[in-house]
C-alpha cells in the first residue's frame, strides 16, 4: 500500500506523486498490496515543531515485510566504500527527507559532491539544507517514538531531466535525483549518502526494525492537519490584515515594534499579524522566540495550517524556544556545546558571549557570515520576542548584538513577571523612532463576562489590574466546583459536549493542572487528567511531558493538557483550571522563598502570586471552569466573594 498525504497543487505534492509513481513502477503491485505486508507513506509539505528546521518538502517512510530487492546500476557503494554494482540489495525499511528544487541547470552548481542553487540573495547549499532537514526529522522521531530511526536524505532536482556527468560519472554520486528518476535511483541516491550496510549477511536498506517503523508510520506527521473552529478563527484573525498590523508589518525588521498589555489583550496574535503582513508585502523572514514550549508548538500548528513557510527563501515565519535558539548561536560562535543546555550556566554563557563581542574578538562580519552559512537556522530579518519582560538581561543584550535592536519586536506583558526583574530592551534603540509602540487595553480573547470576572477577582485580591471587556463579544460563564477534575466524569462530558455543540473540536479546549496531578516513570511524565480521558476512549495531547509539548497536536480530536507554568499565550474555547487554589499556593510559596533574602513582607508574595494567577484566568474565550481543592482556602474565599458579586456569571456546582 502507498499513501500520499498533502494538499494538491504545490511542487512538493507533485514531487510526492513522482516518488509514488517511481516506486509503483519499480515494484508491481506495491500500491495495492496489504499494509501488513508492505506500507509506504509519502507526506508533502511537512511541518515539524521543536526542531531547528521546521519545513521538509517531502517525507517518505516505508516498511516491507515481503522481500523486495534492488540491483544497483552505477555509483553504488557499501559502508566501506566498495562497489556493489550488480549486487542484490534488500529493501527492508526507509525514512527519507526530500528537498525539492525546481532550478534550471544554469542556476545550479554541483561541486565536491554538493548541490548549490542560486537565489536573489546569492548561492545556497541545497545539500546542507537537506542534511539539516534529515537531522531535524531524526530529532522529531526521537521525541515522538523515544527511539532513533536511520534517516536518509535526497534532493529532487525537478528542473533538469537528468543529473550531469563528469568523465561519464554521474554528479553528484549520491543524495540527489533529477526529474526522470525511477524507484531504484531514488532509494539508492538516498541510501548511498552513508553507504549500504549488511544485515544478516545481505546488503540492505533499513531505517529500523519493524516495531520502530510501525511507530514511524503511525506518527502524526503522516496525518492530514484539519483546522478546528478555533484554529479557523485564529487563522482568520491573522489573515484579516487590520490596519494596525499593516502599520507594524511595514516597520518589522527595520524599527523597534513594542506591544504592551495584560494577558488576553492580543499581543501575540498582533505580532503574528504583523509578521504575516511583512511576509506578504516584503518577503520578510521572521522568527518568534518564546520560553513556553507549549506556546511554540501552538503557534507552529497555526503556521502549518495556514501553509506559511518557515524556512523559505521568499520569507516566512518560524518559531523557536529561546534557549535552543541562543545555544545555536553560542555553538556557532564557538562558545557553547550544541545541544548541551545547562540552566545553571546559561546566563553566565550569555554574559561571556557579550564580553566576547565587547573585547573585539568577534564583530558584525562574523555574525553576518554565520547568518549566511546557517540561513535556515539563523538567517532572519526580524526577531519577535514573546513575554519580553521576563528575559535575563545578558540574553536580551546578546540578541540585540546579533540582530540589532531595531530588528527586534517585543510583546511585553503587564504584571506578568515570573523570573524576577523586568528586562531592559530600550538601551539597544536609544534615540531611534518609537512609531512601533502600542499599548493594548481591550480584552480581545475573552467574552465580556469573563473579563468582568477577571476584573472582579483582581479587585477582590487587591490588585491594580483591569481589562476593558469586549463590546463585540457578550456572554461567557464561569463554573466552580470543589474536587479534582480528573474524577469529575459528569462535568468532563458536559464540558466537551458544550464545546462540540458550539461547533468546536476537542483540541479547542485547554486544561491546566498543578504538579500534584503529574507523575513520572523516569522516561516520561503524564497527568491523571489525560489518563482519565484515555479511559473514556478520548485522545489527549498530554503536554505535561516535555517531549510531547515540543510537538503540536496534529489531531483536532486531542484534548490539550498543560501545567500552569506552560499556559502563557495559549487559549481555549473552554479553559479548565484544575486545583487553582493549589496553583496559587505553590506560586506564593516559591515567590516567598525568592523574596525571603530581600526581607519583603508576606503581602508582597501574596500580590505576586495573584498577579501570576491572572495569567491562566485570561486563557478562556467562552467558558472558564475552576476546581478548588479547599473551598475555605484563600483562593476559595476570594472566588466565593466574586461569585456573590456576579451571580449571573458565576455558577457554583456541588
Coordinates of N, CA and C in Angstrom, one line a residue, residues 478-647:
X478 N -18.7 31.2 34.1 CA -17.7 30.6 35.0 C -18.4 29.5 35.8
X479 N -17.8 28.4 35.9 CA -18.3 27.2 36.7 C -17.2 26.9 37.7
X480 N -17.7 26.8 39.0 CA -16.8 26.5 40.1 C -17.3 25.2 40.7
X481 N -16.3 24.3 41.0 CA -16.6 23.0 41.7 C -15.4 22.7 42.6
X482 N -15.7 22.0 43.7 CA -14.7 21.5 44.6 C -14.3 20.1 44.3
X483 N -13.0 19.8 44.3 CA -12.5 18.5 44.0 C -11.5 18.4 42.9
X484 N -11.2 17.2 42.3 CA -10.3 17.0 41.3 C -11.0 16.8 40.0
X485 N -10.7 17.6 38.9 CA -11.3 17.5 37.7 C -11.2 16.1 37.1
X486 N -10.1 15.4 37.3 CA -9.8 14.1 36.8 C -10.9 13.1 37.3
X487 N -11.5 13.4 38.4 CA -12.6 12.5 39.0 C -14.0 13.0 38.7
X488 N -14.1 14.0 37.9 CA -15.5 14.6 37.6 C -15.9 14.2 36.2
X489 N -16.2 12.9 36.0 CA -16.6 12.4 34.7 C -17.8 13.1 34.1
X490 N -18.8 13.4 35.0 CA -20.0 14.1 34.5 C -19.7 15.5 34.0
X491 N -18.9 16.2 34.7 CA -18.5 17.6 34.3 C -17.6 17.5 33.0
X492 N -16.7 16.6 32.9 CA -15.9 16.4 31.7 C -16.8 16.2 30.5
X493 N -17.8 15.3 30.6 CA -18.6 15.1 29.5 C -19.5 16.3 29.1
X494 N -20.0 17.0 30.2 CA -20.8 18.2 29.9 C -20.0 19.3 29.2
X495 N -18.7 19.5 29.7 CA -17.9 20.5 29.1 C -17.6 20.2 27.6
X496 N -17.2 18.9 27.4 CA -16.9 18.5 26.0 C -18.1 18.6 25.1
X497 N -19.2 18.2 25.6 CA -20.5 18.3 24.8 C -20.8 19.7 24.5
X498 N -20.6 20.6 25.5 CA -20.9 22.0 25.3 C -20.1 22.6 24.2
X499 N -18.8 22.3 24.2 CA -17.9 22.8 23.2 C -18.2 22.3 21.8
X500 N -18.6 21.0 21.7 CA -18.9 20.5 20.4 C -20.2 21.1 19.9
X501 N -21.2 21.3 20.8 CA -22.4 21.9 20.3 C -22.2 23.3 19.8
X502 N -21.2 24.0 20.3 CA -20.9 25.3 19.8 C -20.0 25.3 18.5
X503 N -19.8 24.1 18.0 CA -19.1 24.0 16.7 C -17.6 23.8 16.9
X504 N -17.1 23.5 18.1 CA -15.7 23.4 18.4 C -15.3 21.9 18.4
X505 N -14.0 21.7 18.4 CA -13.4 20.4 18.5 C -12.7 20.2 19.8
X506 N -12.4 18.9 20.2 CA -11.7 18.7 21.5 C -10.4 19.5 21.6
X507 N -9.6 19.7 20.5 CA -8.4 20.4 20.6 C -8.6 21.9 21.0
X508 N -9.8 22.4 20.9 CA -10.1 23.8 21.2 C -10.2 24.0 22.7
X509 N -10.2 22.9 23.5 CA -10.3 23.0 24.9 C -8.9 23.1 25.5
X510 N -8.7 23.8 26.6 CA -7.4 23.9 27.3 C -7.6 23.5 28.8
X511 N -6.7 22.6 29.3 CA -6.8 22.1 30.6 C -5.5 22.4 31.3
X512 N -5.5 23.1 32.5 CA -4.3 23.4 33.2 C -4.3 22.6 34.5
X513 N -3.2 21.9 34.8 CA -3.2 21.1 36.0 C -2.0 21.5 36.9
X514 N -2.1 21.3 38.2 CA -1.0 21.6 39.1 C 0.0 20.4 39.2
X515 N 1.2 20.5 39.8 CA 2.1 19.4 39.9 C 1.6 18.2 40.5
X516 N 0.7 18.3 41.5 CA 0.2 17.1 42.2 C -0.6 16.1 41.2
X517 N -1.0 16.6 40.1 CA -1.7 15.8 39.1 C -0.8 15.2 38.1
X518 N 0.5 15.3 38.3 CA 1.5 14.8 37.3 C 2.4 13.8 38.0
X519 N 2.6 12.7 37.2 CA 3.5 11.6 37.7 C 4.6 11.3 36.6
X520 N 5.7 10.7 37.0 CA 6.8 10.4 36.1 C 7.2 8.9 36.4
X521 N 7.5 8.2 35.3 CA 8.0 6.9 35.4 C 9.5 6.8 35.1
X522 N 10.1 8.0 35.0 CA 11.6 8.1 34.7 C 11.9 8.4 33.3
X523 N 11.0 7.9 32.4 CA 11.1 8.2 31.0 C 10.3 9.3 30.4
X524 N 9.0 9.4 30.9 CA 8.2 10.5 30.5 C 7.2 10.8 31.6
X525 N 6.6 11.9 31.5 CA 5.6 12.4 32.5 C 4.2 12.3 31.9
X526 N 3.2 12.1 32.8 CA 1.8 12.0 32.4 C 0.9 12.6 33.5
X527 N -0.3 13.1 33.1 CA -1.2 13.7 34.0 C -2.3 12.7 34.3
X528 N -2.9 12.8 35.5 CA -4.0 12.0 35.9 C -5.2 12.4 35.0
X529 N -5.3 13.6 34.6 CA -6.4 14.1 33.8 C -6.4 13.4 32.4
X530 N -5.2 13.4 31.8 CA -5.1 12.8 30.5 C -5.5 11.3 30.6
X531 N -5.0 10.6 31.7 CA -5.3 9.2 31.8 C -6.8 9.0 32.0
X532 N -7.5 9.9 32.6 CA -9.0 9.8 32.8 C -9.6 10.0 31.4
X533 N -9.0 10.8 30.5 CA -9.6 10.9 29.1 C -9.4 9.6 28.4
X534 N -8.2 9.0 28.5 CA -7.9 7.8 27.8 C -8.9 6.7 28.2
X535 N -9.2 6.6 29.5 CA -10.1 5.6 29.9 C -11.5 5.7 29.2
X536 N -11.8 6.9 28.8 CA -13.1 7.1 28.1 C -13.0 6.9 26.6
X537 N -11.8 6.6 26.2 CA -11.6 6.4 24.7 C -11.3 7.7 24.0
X538 N -11.1 8.8 24.8 CA -10.8 10.1 24.2 C -9.3 10.2 23.9
X539 N -8.9 11.1 23.0 CA -7.5 11.4 22.7 C -7.0 12.6 23.6
X540 N -5.7 12.7 23.8 CA -5.2 13.8 24.6 C -3.8 14.2 24.1
X541 N -3.5 15.4 24.2 CA -2.2 16.0 24.0 C -1.7 16.3 25.4
X542 N -1.0 15.3 26.0 CA -0.6 15.5 27.4 C 0.7 16.2 27.5
X543 N 0.7 17.5 27.4 CA 1.9 18.3 27.3 C 2.6 18.6 28.7
X544 N 2.2 17.8 29.7 CA 3.0 17.9 30.9 C 4.3 17.2 30.7
X545 N 4.4 16.4 29.6 CA 5.6 15.7 29.2 C 6.4 16.7 28.3
X546 N 7.7 16.8 28.6 CA 8.5 17.8 27.8 C 8.6 17.5 26.3
X547 N 8.8 16.2 26.0 CA 8.9 15.9 24.6 C 7.5 16.0 23.9
X548 N 6.4 15.7 24.6 CA 5.1 15.9 23.9 C 4.9 17.3 23.6
X549 N 5.2 18.2 24.5 CA 4.8 19.6 24.2 C 5.8 20.3 23.2
X550 N 6.8 19.6 22.8 CA 7.7 20.1 21.7 C 7.0 20.0 20.4
X551 N 6.0 19.0 20.3 CA 5.3 18.8 19.0 C 3.9 19.2 19.2
X552 N 3.4 19.9 18.2 CA 2.0 20.4 18.3 C 1.0 19.3 18.1
X553 N -0.2 19.4 18.7 CA -1.2 18.3 18.5 C -1.7 18.3 17.0
X554 N -1.5 17.2 16.4 CA -1.8 17.1 14.9 C -3.2 16.6 14.7
X555 N -3.9 16.1 15.7 CA -5.3 15.7 15.6 C -6.2 16.7 16.3
X556 N -7.2 17.1 15.6 CA -8.2 18.0 16.3 C -9.1 17.3 17.3
X557 N -8.9 16.0 17.4 CA -9.6 15.2 18.4 C -8.9 15.2 19.8
X558 N -7.7 15.7 19.9 CA -6.9 15.6 21.1 C -7.2 16.7 22.0
X559 N -7.5 16.4 23.3 CA -7.8 17.4 24.3 C -6.4 17.8 24.9
X560 N -6.2 19.1 25.0 CA -4.9 19.6 25.4 C -4.8 19.7 27.0
X561 N -3.7 19.2 27.5 CA -3.4 19.3 28.9 C -2.0 19.9 29.1
X562 N -1.9 20.9 29.9 CA -0.6 21.5 30.2 C -0.6 21.8 31.7
X563 N 0.6 22.0 32.3 CA 0.8 22.5 33.6 C 0.6 24.0 33.6
X564 N 0.3 24.6 34.7 CA 0.0 26.1 34.8 C 1.2 26.9 34.2
X565 N 2.4 26.5 34.5 CA 3.6 27.2 34.0 C 3.7 27.3 32.5
X566 N 3.0 26.4 31.8 CA 3.1 26.4 30.3 C 1.9 27.0 29.6
X567 N 1.0 27.7 30.4 CA -0.2 28.2 29.7 C -0.1 29.5 29.1
X568 N 0.9 30.3 29.4 CA 1.0 31.7 28.9 C 0.9 31.7 27.3
X569 N 0.1 32.5 26.8 CA 0.0 32.7 25.4 C -1.0 31.7 24.8
X570 N -1.4 30.7 25.5 CA -2.4 29.7 24.9 C -3.8 30.2 25.2
X571 N -4.8 29.6 24.5 CA -6.2 29.9 24.7 C -7.0 28.7 24.5
X572 N -8.2 28.7 25.1 CA -9.2 27.6 24.9 C -10.6 28.2 24.8
X573 N -11.4 27.6 23.9 CA -12.8 28.0 23.9 C -13.4 27.8 25.3
X574 N -13.1 26.6 25.9 CA -13.4 26.3 27.3 C -12.0 26.1 27.9
X575 N -11.7 26.7 29.0 CA -10.5 26.5 29.7 C -10.8 26.0 31.1
X576 N -10.2 24.9 31.5 CA -10.3 24.3 32.8 C -9.1 24.5 33.6
X577 N -9.3 25.2 34.8 CA -8.2 25.4 35.7 C -8.4 24.5 36.9
X578 N -7.7 23.4 36.9 CA -7.9 22.4 37.9 C -7.0 22.7 39.1
X579 N -7.6 22.7 40.3 CA -6.8 22.9 41.5 C -6.2 24.3 41.5
X580 N -7.0 25.3 41.2 CA -6.4 26.7 41.1 C -5.9 27.2 42.4
X581 N -6.6 26.8 43.5 CA -6.1 27.2 44.8 C -4.7 26.6 45.1
X582 N -4.5 25.4 44.7 CA -3.2 24.7 44.9 C -2.1 25.4 44.1
X583 N -2.5 25.8 42.8 CA -1.5 26.5 42.0 C -1.2 27.9 42.6
X584 N -2.2 28.6 43.2 CA -1.9 29.9 43.8 C -1.0 29.7 45.0
X585 N -1.2 28.7 45.8 CA -0.4 28.5 47.0 C 1.0 28.1 46.6
X586 N 1.2 27.3 45.6 CA 2.6 26.9 45.1 C 3.3 28.1 44.6
X587 N 2.6 29.0 43.9 CA 3.2 30.2 43.4 C 3.6 31.1 44.5
X588 N 2.8 31.2 45.5 CA 3.1 32.1 46.7 C 4.3 31.5 47.4
X589 N 4.3 30.2 47.6 CA 5.5 29.6 48.3 C 6.8 29.8 47.6
X590 N 6.8 29.7 46.3 CA 8.0 29.8 45.5 C 8.5 31.3 45.5
X591 N 7.5 32.2 45.4 CA 7.8 33.6 45.4 C 8.3 34.0 46.8
X592 N 7.7 33.5 47.8 CA 8.1 33.9 49.2 C 9.5 33.4 49.4
X593 N 9.9 32.3 48.9 CA 11.3 31.8 49.1 C 12.3 32.7 48.4
X594 N 11.9 33.1 47.2 CA 12.8 34.0 46.5 C 12.9 35.4 47.1
X595 N 11.8 35.8 47.8 CA 11.8 37.2 48.3 C 12.4 37.2 49.8
X596 N 12.5 36.0 50.4 CA 13.0 36.0 51.8 C 14.3 36.6 52.0
X597 N 15.2 36.5 51.0 CA 16.5 37.1 51.1 C 16.4 38.6 51.1
X598 N 15.3 39.2 50.5 CA 15.2 40.6 50.4 C 14.3 41.1 51.6
X599 N 13.9 40.2 52.5 CA 13.2 40.6 53.7 C 11.9 41.4 53.3
X600 N 11.2 41.0 52.3 CA 10.0 41.6 51.9 C 8.8 41.1 52.7
X601 N 7.8 41.9 52.9 CA 6.6 41.4 53.7 C 5.9 40.3 53.0
X602 N 5.1 39.5 53.8 CA 4.3 38.4 53.2 C 3.3 38.9 52.2
X603 N 2.8 40.1 52.4 CA 1.8 40.6 51.4 C 2.4 40.8 50.0
X604 N 3.7 41.0 49.9 CA 4.3 41.1 48.6 C 4.2 39.8 47.9
X605 N 4.5 38.7 48.6 CA 4.4 37.3 47.9 C 2.9 37.1 47.5
X606 N 2.0 37.5 48.4 CA 0.6 37.3 48.0 C 0.2 38.0 46.7
X607 N 0.6 39.3 46.7 CA 0.3 40.1 45.5 C 0.9 39.5 44.2
X608 N 2.2 39.1 44.3 CA 2.9 38.5 43.2 C 2.2 37.2 42.8
X609 N 1.7 36.4 43.7 CA 1.0 35.1 43.4 C -0.3 35.4 42.7
X610 N -1.0 36.5 43.1 CA -2.3 36.9 42.5 C -2.0 37.3 41.0
X611 N -0.9 38.1 40.9 CA -0.6 38.5 39.5 C -0.3 37.4 38.6
X612 N 0.4 36.4 39.1 CA 0.7 35.2 38.3 C -0.5 34.4 38.0
X613 N -1.5 34.4 38.9 CA -2.7 33.7 38.7 C -3.6 34.3 37.6
X614 N -3.4 35.6 37.4 CA -4.2 36.3 36.3 C -3.8 35.7 34.9
X615 N -2.6 35.1 34.8 CA -2.2 34.5 33.5 C -3.2 33.4 33.1
X616 N -3.4 32.3 33.9 CA -4.3 31.3 33.5 C -5.8 31.8 33.5
X617 N -6.1 32.8 34.3 CA -7.5 33.3 34.3 C -7.9 34.0 33.0
X618 N -6.9 34.4 32.2 CA -7.2 35.1 31.0 C -7.0 34.2 29.7
X619 N -7.0 32.9 29.9 CA -6.9 31.9 28.8 C -8.2 31.6 28.1
X620 N -9.4 31.6 28.8 CA -10.6 31.2 28.2 C -11.2 32.2 27.2
X621 N -12.0 31.7 26.3 CA -12.8 32.5 25.3 C -14.2 32.6 25.7
X622 N -14.8 31.4 25.9 CA -16.3 31.4 26.2 C -16.6 30.9 27.6
X623 N -15.9 29.9 28.1 CA -16.3 29.3 29.4 C -15.0 29.1 30.2
X624 N -15.1 29.4 31.5 CA -14.0 29.1 32.5 C -14.5 28.1 33.5
X625 N -13.8 27.0 33.7 CA -14.1 26.0 34.7 C -13.0 26.0 35.7
X626 N -13.3 26.2 37.0 CA -12.3 26.3 38.1 C -12.7 25.2 39.1
X627 N -11.7 24.3 39.4 CA -11.9 23.4 40.5 C -11.0 23.8 41.6
X628 N -11.5 23.7 42.8 CA -10.7 24.0 44.1 C -10.6 22.8 44.9
X629 N -9.4 22.7 45.6 CA -9.2 21.6 46.5 C -9.9 21.9 47.8
X630 N -9.9 23.1 48.2 CA -10.4 23.5 49.5 C -11.3 24.8 49.4
X631 N -12.6 24.7 49.6 CA -13.4 25.9 49.5 C -13.1 27.0 50.5
X632 N -12.4 26.6 51.6 CA -12.0 27.6 52.6 C -10.6 28.1 52.5
X633 N -10.0 27.8 51.4 CA -8.6 28.3 51.1 C -8.8 29.8 50.8
X634 N -7.6 30.5 50.7 CA -7.6 31.9 50.4 C -8.3 32.1 49.0
X635 N -7.9 31.3 48.0 CA -8.5 31.4 46.7 C -10.0 31.1 46.8
X636 N -10.4 30.1 47.6 CA -11.8 29.8 47.7 C -12.6 30.9 48.2
X637 N -12.0 31.6 49.2 CA -12.7 32.7 49.8 C -12.9 33.9 48.8
X638 N -11.8 34.2 48.1 CA -11.9 35.2 47.1 C -12.9 34.9 46.0
X639 N -12.9 33.7 45.5 CA -13.9 33.3 44.5 C -15.3 33.3 45.0
X640 N -15.5 32.9 46.2 CA -16.9 33.0 46.8 C -17.4 34.4 46.8
X641 N -16.5 35.3 47.2 CA -16.9 36.8 47.2 C -17.2 37.3 45.8
X642 N -16.4 36.8 44.9 CA -16.6 37.3 43.5 C -18.0 36.7 43.0
X643 N -18.2 35.4 43.3 CA -19.5 34.8 42.9 C -20.7 35.5 43.5
X644 N -20.6 36.0 44.7 CA -21.7 36.8 45.3 C -21.9 38.1 44.6
X645 N -20.8 38.7 44.1 CA -20.9 39.9 43.3 C -21.4 39.7 41.9
X646 N -21.2 38.5 41.3 CA -21.5 38.3 39.9 C -22.4 37.0 39.8
X647 N -23.5 36.9 40.4 CA -24.3 35.7 40.4 C -24.8 35.3 39.0

